[in-house]
Coordinates of C-alpha atoms and ligand atoms in Angstrom, one line a residue:
M20 CA 36.7 -79.7 -5.2
T21 CA 34.4 -76.9 -6.3
T22 CA 32.0 -77.6 -9.1
M23 CA 30.1 -75.3 -11.5
A24 CA 27.0 -76.3 -13.4
V25 CA 27.0 -74.5 -16.8
R26 CA 23.8 -74.5 -18.9
G27 CA 25.2 -73.6 -22.3
G28 CA 23.7 -72.3 -25.5
R29 CA 23.3 -68.6 -24.6
P30 CA 25.4 -65.9 -26.2
L31 CA 27.5 -63.9 -23.6
E32 CA 26.3 -60.3 -23.7
G33 CA 27.5 -57.3 -21.6
T34 CA 30.6 -55.8 -20.0
V35 CA 33.4 -57.2 -17.8
A36 CA 36.3 -55.3 -16.3
V37 CA 39.9 -56.7 -16.3
R38 CA 42.4 -55.4 -13.8
G39 CA 46.1 -55.8 -13.4
A40 CA 47.9 -58.8 -15.1
K41 CA 48.5 -61.6 -12.6
N42 CA 51.8 -62.3 -14.4
L43 CA 53.1 -58.8 -13.7
V44 CA 51.5 -58.2 -10.3
S45 CA 53.2 -61.3 -8.7
K46 CA 56.6 -60.1 -10.0
A47 CA 56.0 -56.5 -9.0
M48 CA 55.2 -57.7 -5.5
V49 CA 58.6 -59.6 -5.4
A50 CA 60.3 -56.4 -6.6
A51 CA 59.0 -54.6 -3.5
L52 CA 61.5 -56.7 -1.5
L53 CA 64.3 -54.8 -3.1
G54 CA 63.2 -51.4 -1.9
R55 CA 64.4 -49.6 1.2
T56 CA 61.0 -47.9 1.5
P57 CA 57.4 -49.1 1.1
S58 CA 56.0 -49.8 -2.4
R59 CA 52.4 -49.1 -3.5
L60 CA 50.9 -51.3 -6.3
R61 CA 47.6 -50.4 -7.9
N62 CA 45.1 -52.3 -10.0
V63 CA 45.9 -55.6 -8.2
P64 CA 43.3 -58.3 -9.0
D65 CA 41.8 -60.5 -6.3
V66 CA 43.2 -63.8 -7.5
S67 CA 44.6 -66.6 -5.5
D68 CA 48.2 -66.3 -7.0
V69 CA 48.3 -62.8 -5.5
G70 CA 47.3 -64.2 -2.1
I71 CA 50.2 -66.8 -2.4
V72 CA 52.8 -64.1 -3.0
S73 CA 51.3 -61.9 -0.2
S74 CA 51.8 -64.9 2.2
L75 CA 55.4 -65.5 1.0
L76 CA 56.3 -61.8 1.4
T77 CA 54.7 -61.8 4.9
L78 CA 56.7 -64.9 5.8
H79 CA 59.8 -62.9 4.9
G80 CA 58.9 -60.0 7.2
V81 CA 57.3 -57.7 4.6
T82 CA 54.1 -56.0 5.8
V83 CA 51.4 -56.3 3.2
R84 CA 48.3 -54.2 3.7
P85 CA 45.5 -52.8 1.5
G86 CA 46.0 -49.2 0.3
D87 CA 43.6 -46.3 0.0
E88 CA 41.9 -47.2 -3.3
R89 CA 40.2 -50.5 -4.2
G90 CA 42.8 -52.9 -5.6
E91 CA 45.8 -51.1 -4.1
I92 CA 48.3 -52.8 -1.8
V93 CA 51.2 -51.3 0.2
M94 CA 54.2 -53.5 0.9
D95 CA 56.7 -52.4 3.5
P96 CA 60.0 -54.4 3.4
A97 CA 61.6 -52.6 6.4
G98 CA 61.8 -55.8 8.4
V99 CA 62.9 -58.4 5.8
E100 CA 64.0 -61.6 7.5
R101 CA 64.6 -65.2 6.9
A102 CA 61.5 -67.4 6.6
D103 CA 61.2 -70.9 7.9
V104 CA 61.7 -73.4 5.1
A105 CA 58.7 -75.6 6.2
D106 CA 56.5 -72.4 6.1
I107 CA 57.7 -71.5 2.6
N108 CA 57.0 -75.1 1.4
A109 CA 53.6 -74.9 2.9
H110 CA 52.6 -71.7 1.2
A111 CA 54.3 -72.0 -2.1
G112 CA 52.9 -75.3 -3.3
S113 CA 50.8 -74.0 -6.2
S114 CA 52.9 -71.2 -7.6
R115 CA 56.2 -70.8 -9.5
V116 CA 56.8 -67.3 -8.2
P117 CA 58.9 -68.3 -5.2
I118 CA 61.9 -68.9 -7.4
L119 CA 61.9 -65.2 -8.3
L120 CA 62.4 -64.2 -4.7
C121 CA 66.0 -65.5 -4.9
G122 CA 67.8 -62.4 -6.3
P123 CA 66.1 -60.0 -3.9
L124 CA 66.6 -62.3 -0.9
L125 CA 70.2 -62.8 -1.7
H126 CA 70.7 -59.0 -1.9
R127 CA 68.8 -58.5 1.4
L128 CA 69.8 -61.5 3.5
G129 CA 72.6 -63.3 1.7
R130 CA 70.6 -66.5 1.3
A131 CA 67.4 -67.8 -0.3
F132 CA 65.4 -71.1 -0.6
I133 CA 63.5 -72.6 -3.5
P134 CA 60.9 -75.1 -2.6
D135 CA 59.6 -77.9 -4.9
L136 CA 57.8 -75.7 -7.5
G137 CA 54.2 -75.9 -8.5
G138 CA 52.4 -74.0 -11.2
C139 CA 50.2 -75.4 -14.0
R140 CA 50.9 -78.9 -15.3
I141 CA 51.5 -77.9 -18.9
G142 CA 55.0 -79.4 -19.4
D143 CA 58.1 -80.2 -17.4
R144 CA 58.7 -76.5 -16.5
P145 CA 62.3 -76.9 -15.5
I146 CA 64.3 -74.1 -13.7
D147 CA 67.7 -74.7 -15.3
F148 CA 67.8 -71.2 -16.9
H149 CA 67.1 -69.6 -13.5
L150 CA 69.8 -71.6 -11.7
D151 CA 72.3 -70.9 -14.5
A152 CA 71.6 -67.2 -14.2
L153 CA 71.9 -67.2 -10.4
R154 CA 75.2 -69.1 -10.6
G155 CA 76.4 -66.6 -13.2
F156 CA 75.9 -63.8 -10.7
G157 CA 78.1 -65.8 -8.2
A158 CA 75.4 -67.6 -6.2
V159 CA 76.0 -71.1 -4.9
V160 CA 73.1 -73.6 -5.2
D161 CA 72.9 -76.5 -2.8
K162 CA 70.4 -79.3 -3.5
E163 CA 68.9 -80.6 -0.2
P164 CA 66.0 -83.0 0.3
D165 CA 63.6 -80.1 1.2
G166 CA 64.5 -77.9 -1.8
L167 CA 67.4 -75.7 -3.1
H168 CA 69.4 -73.6 -0.7
I169 CA 71.1 -70.6 -2.3
T170 CA 73.8 -68.4 -0.9
A171 CA 76.1 -65.7 -2.3
P172 CA 79.3 -66.0 -0.2
T173 CA 81.2 -63.4 -2.3
G174 CA 78.2 -61.1 -3.2
L175 CA 76.4 -60.9 -6.6
K176 CA 78.3 -59.5 -9.6
G177 CA 77.1 -58.5 -13.0
M178 CA 77.7 -60.9 -15.9
K179 CA 77.0 -61.7 -19.5
L180 CA 74.3 -64.3 -20.2
S181 CA 72.6 -65.6 -23.3
L182 CA 69.4 -67.5 -22.6
P183 CA 68.9 -70.7 -24.6
Y184 CA 65.2 -69.6 -25.0
P185 CA 63.6 -66.2 -24.3
S186 CA 62.1 -67.4 -21.0
V187 CA 59.8 -65.0 -19.2
G188 CA 60.7 -66.2 -15.8
A189 CA 64.5 -66.4 -16.4
T190 CA 64.5 -62.9 -17.8
E191 CA 62.7 -61.7 -14.7
Q192 CA 65.1 -63.6 -12.5
T193 CA 68.0 -61.9 -14.2
L194 CA 66.5 -58.5 -13.9
L195 CA 65.5 -58.8 -10.3
T196 CA 69.1 -59.9 -9.5
A197 CA 71.0 -57.6 -11.8
V198 CA 69.5 -54.4 -10.6
C199 CA 71.5 -54.5 -7.4
A200 CA 74.5 -56.7 -8.5
E201 CA 77.9 -55.0 -8.7
G202 CA 78.7 -53.8 -12.3
V203 CA 76.9 -54.4 -15.6
T204 CA 74.8 -57.4 -16.6
E205 CA 74.1 -58.0 -20.3
L206 CA 71.3 -60.4 -21.0
S207 CA 70.8 -61.7 -24.6
N208 CA 67.9 -63.6 -26.1
A209 CA 65.7 -62.0 -23.3
A210 CA 61.9 -62.2 -23.3
V211 CA 60.3 -58.9 -24.0
E212 CA 56.6 -59.5 -23.1
P213 CA 54.6 -56.4 -22.0
E214 CA 54.6 -57.7 -18.5
I215 CA 58.4 -57.7 -18.5
M216 CA 58.4 -54.1 -19.8
D217 CA 56.1 -53.1 -17.0
L218 CA 58.4 -54.8 -14.5
I219 CA 61.3 -52.8 -16.0
A220 CA 59.3 -49.6 -15.6
I221 CA 58.7 -50.5 -11.9
L222 CA 62.4 -51.2 -11.4
Q223 CA 63.3 -47.9 -13.1
K224 CA 61.0 -46.1 -10.7
M225 CA 62.8 -47.7 -7.9
G226 CA 66.2 -46.3 -9.1
A227 CA 67.5 -49.1 -11.4
I228 CA 69.3 -48.4 -14.7
I229 CA 68.0 -50.8 -17.4
E230 CA 68.5 -50.4 -21.2
V231 CA 66.3 -52.4 -23.5
H232 CA 67.8 -52.9 -27.0
T233 CA 65.8 -53.8 -30.1
D234 CA 67.5 -57.2 -30.5
R235 CA 66.3 -59.0 -27.3
V236 CA 69.4 -57.6 -25.4
I237 CA 68.9 -56.0 -22.0
R238 CA 71.7 -54.2 -20.2
V239 CA 71.4 -53.5 -16.5
T240 CA 73.9 -51.3 -14.6
G241 CA 73.7 -52.4 -10.9
V242 CA 73.1 -49.7 -8.2
P243 CA 73.8 -50.1 -4.5
A244 CA 70.2 -49.5 -3.3
L245 CA 66.7 -49.1 -4.5
S246 CA 63.7 -47.3 -3.0
G247 CA 60.0 -48.3 -3.1
Y248 CA 57.7 -47.5 -6.0
T249 CA 54.1 -46.4 -6.8
H250 CA 52.8 -48.2 -9.9
R251 CA 49.5 -49.1 -11.6
A252 CA 49.8 -52.7 -13.1
L253 CA 49.2 -53.1 -16.8
P254 CA 45.9 -54.8 -17.6
D255 CA 45.6 -58.6 -17.9
R256 CA 45.8 -59.3 -21.7
I257 CA 45.3 -63.0 -21.1
E258 CA 42.0 -62.5 -19.3
A259 CA 40.9 -60.0 -21.9
A260 CA 41.6 -62.4 -24.7
S261 CA 39.8 -65.2 -22.8
W262 CA 36.6 -63.1 -22.7
A263 CA 37.0 -62.2 -26.3
C264 CA 37.1 -65.9 -27.2
A265 CA 34.1 -66.6 -25.0
A266 CA 32.2 -63.9 -26.9
L267 CA 33.2 -65.5 -30.2
A268 CA 32.5 -69.1 -29.2
T269 CA 29.0 -68.3 -27.9
G270 CA 28.0 -65.9 -30.7
G271 CA 28.0 -63.1 -28.2
H272 CA 29.1 -59.5 -27.7
V273 CA 31.4 -58.6 -24.8
T274 CA 33.0 -55.3 -23.8
V275 CA 36.2 -55.8 -21.9
D276 CA 36.8 -52.7 -19.9
G277 CA 40.5 -52.1 -19.3
A278 CA 41.7 -54.2 -22.3
R279 CA 44.6 -52.4 -24.0
Q280 CA 45.1 -52.6 -27.8
A281 CA 48.9 -52.1 -27.7
D282 CA 49.4 -55.3 -25.7
M283 CA 47.0 -57.3 -27.8
M284 CA 47.9 -56.5 -31.4
T285 CA 48.8 -60.0 -32.3
F286 CA 45.6 -61.4 -30.8
L287 CA 43.5 -58.8 -32.5
N288 CA 44.9 -59.7 -35.9
V289 CA 44.1 -63.4 -35.3
F290 CA 40.6 -62.6 -33.9
R291 CA 39.9 -60.6 -37.1
R292 CA 41.3 -63.4 -39.4
V293 CA 39.0 -65.9 -37.7
G294 CA 36.0 -63.6 -38.5
G295 CA 35.5 -62.0 -35.1
E296 CA 34.9 -58.2 -34.9
F297 CA 36.2 -55.7 -32.4
A298 CA 36.1 -52.0 -31.7
V299 CA 38.8 -50.3 -29.6
A300 CA 37.8 -47.5 -27.3
D301 CA 39.8 -45.5 -24.7
S302 CA 38.4 -47.5 -21.9
G303 CA 38.6 -51.0 -23.4
I304 CA 37.8 -53.2 -26.4
T305 CA 34.4 -54.7 -27.5
F306 CA 34.5 -58.1 -29.1
W307 CA 31.6 -59.8 -31.0
H308 CA 30.6 -62.5 -33.4
P309 CA 29.1 -60.7 -36.4
G310 CA 27.0 -63.7 -37.5
G311 CA 27.7 -66.1 -40.4
Q312 CA 30.6 -68.6 -40.6
L313 CA 33.9 -68.2 -38.8
S314 CA 37.1 -69.0 -40.8
S315 CA 39.7 -71.6 -39.9
I316 CA 43.3 -70.6 -39.6
A317 CA 46.9 -71.9 -39.2
L318 CA 48.4 -70.5 -36.0
E319 CA 51.7 -70.9 -34.1
T320 CA 52.3 -69.8 -30.6
H321 CA 55.5 -67.9 -29.9
V322 CA 57.2 -65.6 -27.4
H323 CA 56.2 -61.9 -27.7
P324 CA 55.5 -60.3 -30.1
G325 CA 54.1 -63.7 -31.3
F326 CA 50.8 -65.2 -30.5
M327 CA 50.9 -66.0 -26.7
T328 CA 50.7 -69.6 -25.6
D329 CA 48.1 -68.5 -23.0
W330 CA 45.8 -67.3 -25.7
Q331 CA 45.9 -70.7 -27.5
Q332 CA 43.5 -72.7 -25.4
P333 CA 40.6 -70.2 -25.3
L334 CA 41.0 -69.5 -29.0
A335 CA 41.0 -73.3 -29.8
V336 CA 37.4 -73.5 -28.4
A337 CA 36.3 -70.7 -30.7
L338 CA 38.0 -72.5 -33.6
T339 CA 35.8 -75.6 -33.1
Q340 CA 33.1 -73.3 -34.4
A341 CA 35.1 -72.2 -37.5
S342 CA 34.4 -73.9 -40.8
G343 CA 37.3 -75.9 -42.3
L344 CA 40.6 -77.1 -40.9
S345 CA 42.5 -75.1 -38.3
I346 CA 46.1 -75.9 -37.5
L347 CA 47.8 -75.1 -34.2
H348 CA 51.5 -75.4 -33.5
E349 CA 52.4 -74.9 -29.9
T350 CA 56.1 -73.9 -29.6
V351 CA 56.3 -72.5 -26.0
Y352 CA 55.2 -75.5 -23.9
E353 CA 55.5 -79.1 -24.9
N354 CA 52.3 -80.3 -23.3
R355 CA 49.6 -77.7 -23.8
F356 CA 46.9 -79.7 -25.6
G357 CA 45.7 -81.6 -22.5
F358 CA 42.3 -80.0 -22.9
A359 CA 41.7 -81.4 -26.4
G360 CA 40.4 -84.8 -25.1
A361 CA 37.6 -83.0 -23.2
L362 CA 36.6 -80.9 -26.2
T363 CA 36.6 -84.0 -28.3
S364 CA 34.2 -85.7 -25.8
M365 CA 31.9 -82.7 -26.3
G366 CA 31.8 -83.2 -30.0
A367 CA 34.8 -81.3 -31.4
T368 CA 37.0 -83.0 -34.0
I369 CA 40.6 -82.6 -33.0
Q370 CA 43.6 -84.6 -34.1
L371 CA 46.9 -84.2 -32.1
Y372 CA 50.4 -84.6 -33.7
R373 CA 53.9 -85.0 -32.5
E374 CA 55.2 -83.3 -35.7
C375 CA 55.7 -79.6 -36.0
L376 CA 52.7 -78.4 -38.1
G377 CA 54.3 -75.0 -38.8
G378 CA 57.4 -73.3 -39.8
L379 CA 58.7 -71.7 -36.6
P380 CA 61.8 -73.2 -35.1
C381 CA 60.5 -75.4 -32.2
R382 CA 62.3 -77.3 -29.4
F383 CA 59.7 -80.1 -29.4
G384 CA 59.8 -81.5 -33.0
Q385 CA 61.1 -85.1 -33.3
R386 CA 61.0 -85.4 -29.5
N387 CA 57.8 -87.2 -29.0
F388 CA 55.9 -84.3 -27.6
V389 CA 52.3 -84.0 -28.8
H390 CA 52.4 -80.3 -29.6
S391 CA 50.4 -79.7 -32.8
A392 CA 46.7 -80.0 -33.4
V393 CA 44.3 -80.0 -36.3
L394 CA 40.7 -78.9 -35.6
S395 CA 38.0 -79.6 -38.1
G396 CA 34.8 -77.5 -37.8
P397 CA 32.3 -76.3 -37.3
S398 CA 31.2 -78.9 -34.6
K399 CA 28.2 -78.8 -32.5
L400 CA 29.3 -79.1 -28.9
Y401 CA 27.3 -81.0 -26.3
A402 CA 27.4 -80.8 -22.5
A403 CA 29.8 -83.0 -20.6
D404 CA 31.2 -83.7 -17.2
L405 CA 34.6 -82.0 -17.1
E406 CA 37.5 -81.9 -14.7
I407 CA 39.8 -78.9 -15.0
P408 CA 43.4 -79.6 -16.0
D409 CA 45.2 -76.2 -15.6
L410 CA 44.4 -72.5 -15.4
R411 CA 44.0 -71.6 -19.0
G412 CA 42.7 -75.1 -20.0
G413 CA 40.2 -74.6 -17.2
F414 CA 38.8 -71.4 -18.5
S415 CA 38.6 -73.0 -21.9
Y416 CA 36.4 -75.7 -20.5
L417 CA 34.1 -73.0 -19.2
I418 CA 33.9 -71.4 -22.7
A419 CA 33.2 -74.8 -24.2
A420 CA 30.5 -75.5 -21.7
L421 CA 28.9 -72.1 -22.4
A422 CA 28.9 -72.8 -26.1
A423 CA 27.5 -76.3 -25.7
Q424 CA 24.0 -77.6 -25.8
G425 CA 22.8 -78.8 -22.4
T426 CA 24.1 -78.6 -18.8
S427 CA 27.8 -79.3 -18.2
T428 CA 29.4 -80.1 -14.8
V429 CA 32.8 -78.4 -14.5
R430 CA 34.9 -79.7 -11.6
G431 CA 37.9 -78.1 -9.9
I432 CA 37.0 -74.5 -10.7
D433 CA 39.2 -73.3 -7.9
I434 CA 42.2 -73.5 -10.3
I435 CA 40.5 -70.8 -12.3
K436 CA 40.6 -68.5 -9.3
R437 CA 44.4 -68.4 -9.6
G438 CA 44.1 -66.1 -12.6
Y439 CA 40.5 -64.9 -13.2
E440 CA 39.1 -62.4 -10.7
N441 CA 35.4 -62.9 -9.7
F442 CA 34.8 -65.0 -12.8
E443 CA 31.6 -66.4 -11.4
S444 CA 29.9 -63.0 -11.0
K445 CA 31.4 -61.8 -14.3
L446 CA 29.8 -64.8 -16.0
A447 CA 26.5 -64.2 -14.4
G448 CA 26.7 -60.5 -15.4
L449 CA 27.2 -61.6 -19.0
G450 CA 23.9 -63.6 -18.9
A451 CA 25.6 -67.0 -18.5
D452 CA 23.4 -69.6 -16.7
V453 CA 25.8 -70.9 -14.1
S454 CA 25.6 -72.1 -10.5
Ligands
EPZ517 C1 55.3 -67.3 -17.6 O1 55.7 -68.6 -17.1 C2 53.8 -67.2 -17.2 N1 53.7 -67.4 -15.8 C3 53.0 -68.3 -18.0 O2 51.7 -68.1 -17.7 C4 53.2 -68.1 -19.5 O3 52.6 -69.1 -20.2 C5 54.7 -68.1 -19.8 O4 55.4 -67.1 -19.0 C6 55.0 -67.8 -21.3 O5 54.4 -66.5 -21.6 C7 53.9 -66.4 -14.9 O6 54.3 -65.3 -15.3 C8 53.7 -66.7 -13.5 P1 58.9 -69.3 -19.4 P2 57.3 -68.9 -17.1 O7 60.0 -69.4 -18.5 O8 58.0 -67.7 -16.8 C9 61.1 -73.4 -20.7 C10 49.5 -68.7 -16.9 O9 48.6 -69.5 -17.2 N2 62.1 -73.1 -19.6 O10 58.8 -68.2 -20.4 O11 57.4 -70.1 -16.2 C11 59.7 -73.7 -20.2 O12 59.7 -75.1 -19.8 C12 51.0 -69.1 -16.9 O13 49.3 -67.5 -16.5 C13 63.1 -74.0 -19.5 O14 63.4 -74.9 -20.2 O15 57.5 -69.4 -18.6 C14 58.9 -73.4 -21.3 O16 58.9 -74.4 -22.3 C15 51.1 -70.5 -17.4 N3 64.0 -73.8 -18.4 C16 59.6 -72.1 -21.9 O17 60.9 -72.2 -21.4 C17 63.8 -72.7 -17.5 O18 64.6 -72.6 -16.5 C18 58.9 -70.8 -21.6 O19 58.8 -70.7 -20.2 C19 62.7 -71.9 -17.7 C20 61.8 -72.1 -18.7

């Protein structure tokens, strides 16, 4: 387990660059499987989730190599082949992306395999929507002890599907399968996150026909074949917001090169309501704490265009420094306050509730899920010995340690490498005292 010592109490000052969004890049790499010619993806961050998807593609006969510019990869799917189930299981352990290979593999090989899925422990994270979608296209799912074996004995056909919840992954699953299915697919209650729009842009470059309507309806007209693409991944708005929250919590001033206002409107509104300031430039966004007291807020996470669940944890650390009561209602995952205990041990005052503390319709109320929080601040934070629970919670621990008085020990920082490129050197570049 890798450990970082963080001597807190210094404002973060300086510039960091964010590159492509992990949550688009991994899906864009899967899309390359659908092309008859090589695909070229730019702005790819050096994070471990990208390495996992590279290995999975390689196992399936795709050649993955660096391109001409830094952060460019070229994927050649000419030799797509079946992979050994044991190998898939060995490589996929810590990612949820393998499930998205199903549609492309069914189109290319007529069969696919889903291992026991990993990903962050932030709730049950079922895959029922994915399986319902695949079955809707005509796939047959067999549960075996080693995982799910999926075939398409009569091919994949377009269909009508309404998702019970606008799931990002299930929307991507449907898109990646519908583009080459026979006929038209109409998906209602789809997720419309910027990363999904970027995936749609990629698929359109490949030759797909996809219409996005204003009411969460996406219509896809299947085509017989797709070609490769060249694309620059949209910037990582989760990483950008994480650095913004780190600037706010430490009383600092951080320019995030590459951050894009259009993808972060909802975050920026909240940042301003809390009392943070920002300035938008062509090349990125600068975030800072203007001095004085921060304001408490009531906030609910939601699917896009709402406030992202992945922004909630870093912001919660900054809210420990706001004066008054802040109320958080998490409506996307049932178990995303696992980090609250550690913050409390550092001096924060946080009460967790099973009730919905907000007005958004939520699937977790009255079901015993602890999914609301009340933070009372400002609280002085003190160093602690912390063990990272999940990716976003982990980065939040780092922010808390940076804001705290004394030297914290943060264990398990490898999890952070799943989604934050070179974060150790970025922290050092911002003047953080870490080793
Ligand atoms: C994606 O996860 C992201 N991961 C998550 O980021 C992100 O938090 C999430 O979308 C929401 O924005 C990747 O893109 C790799 P969902 P995904 O399907 O697609 C329930 C990070 O830290 N659900 O939109 O798995 C599910 O349990 C990660 O970067 C079902 O019930 O999320 C959750 O409550 C964490 N059945 C809700 O829907 C299903 O079959 C939303 O999940 C699928 C989902």
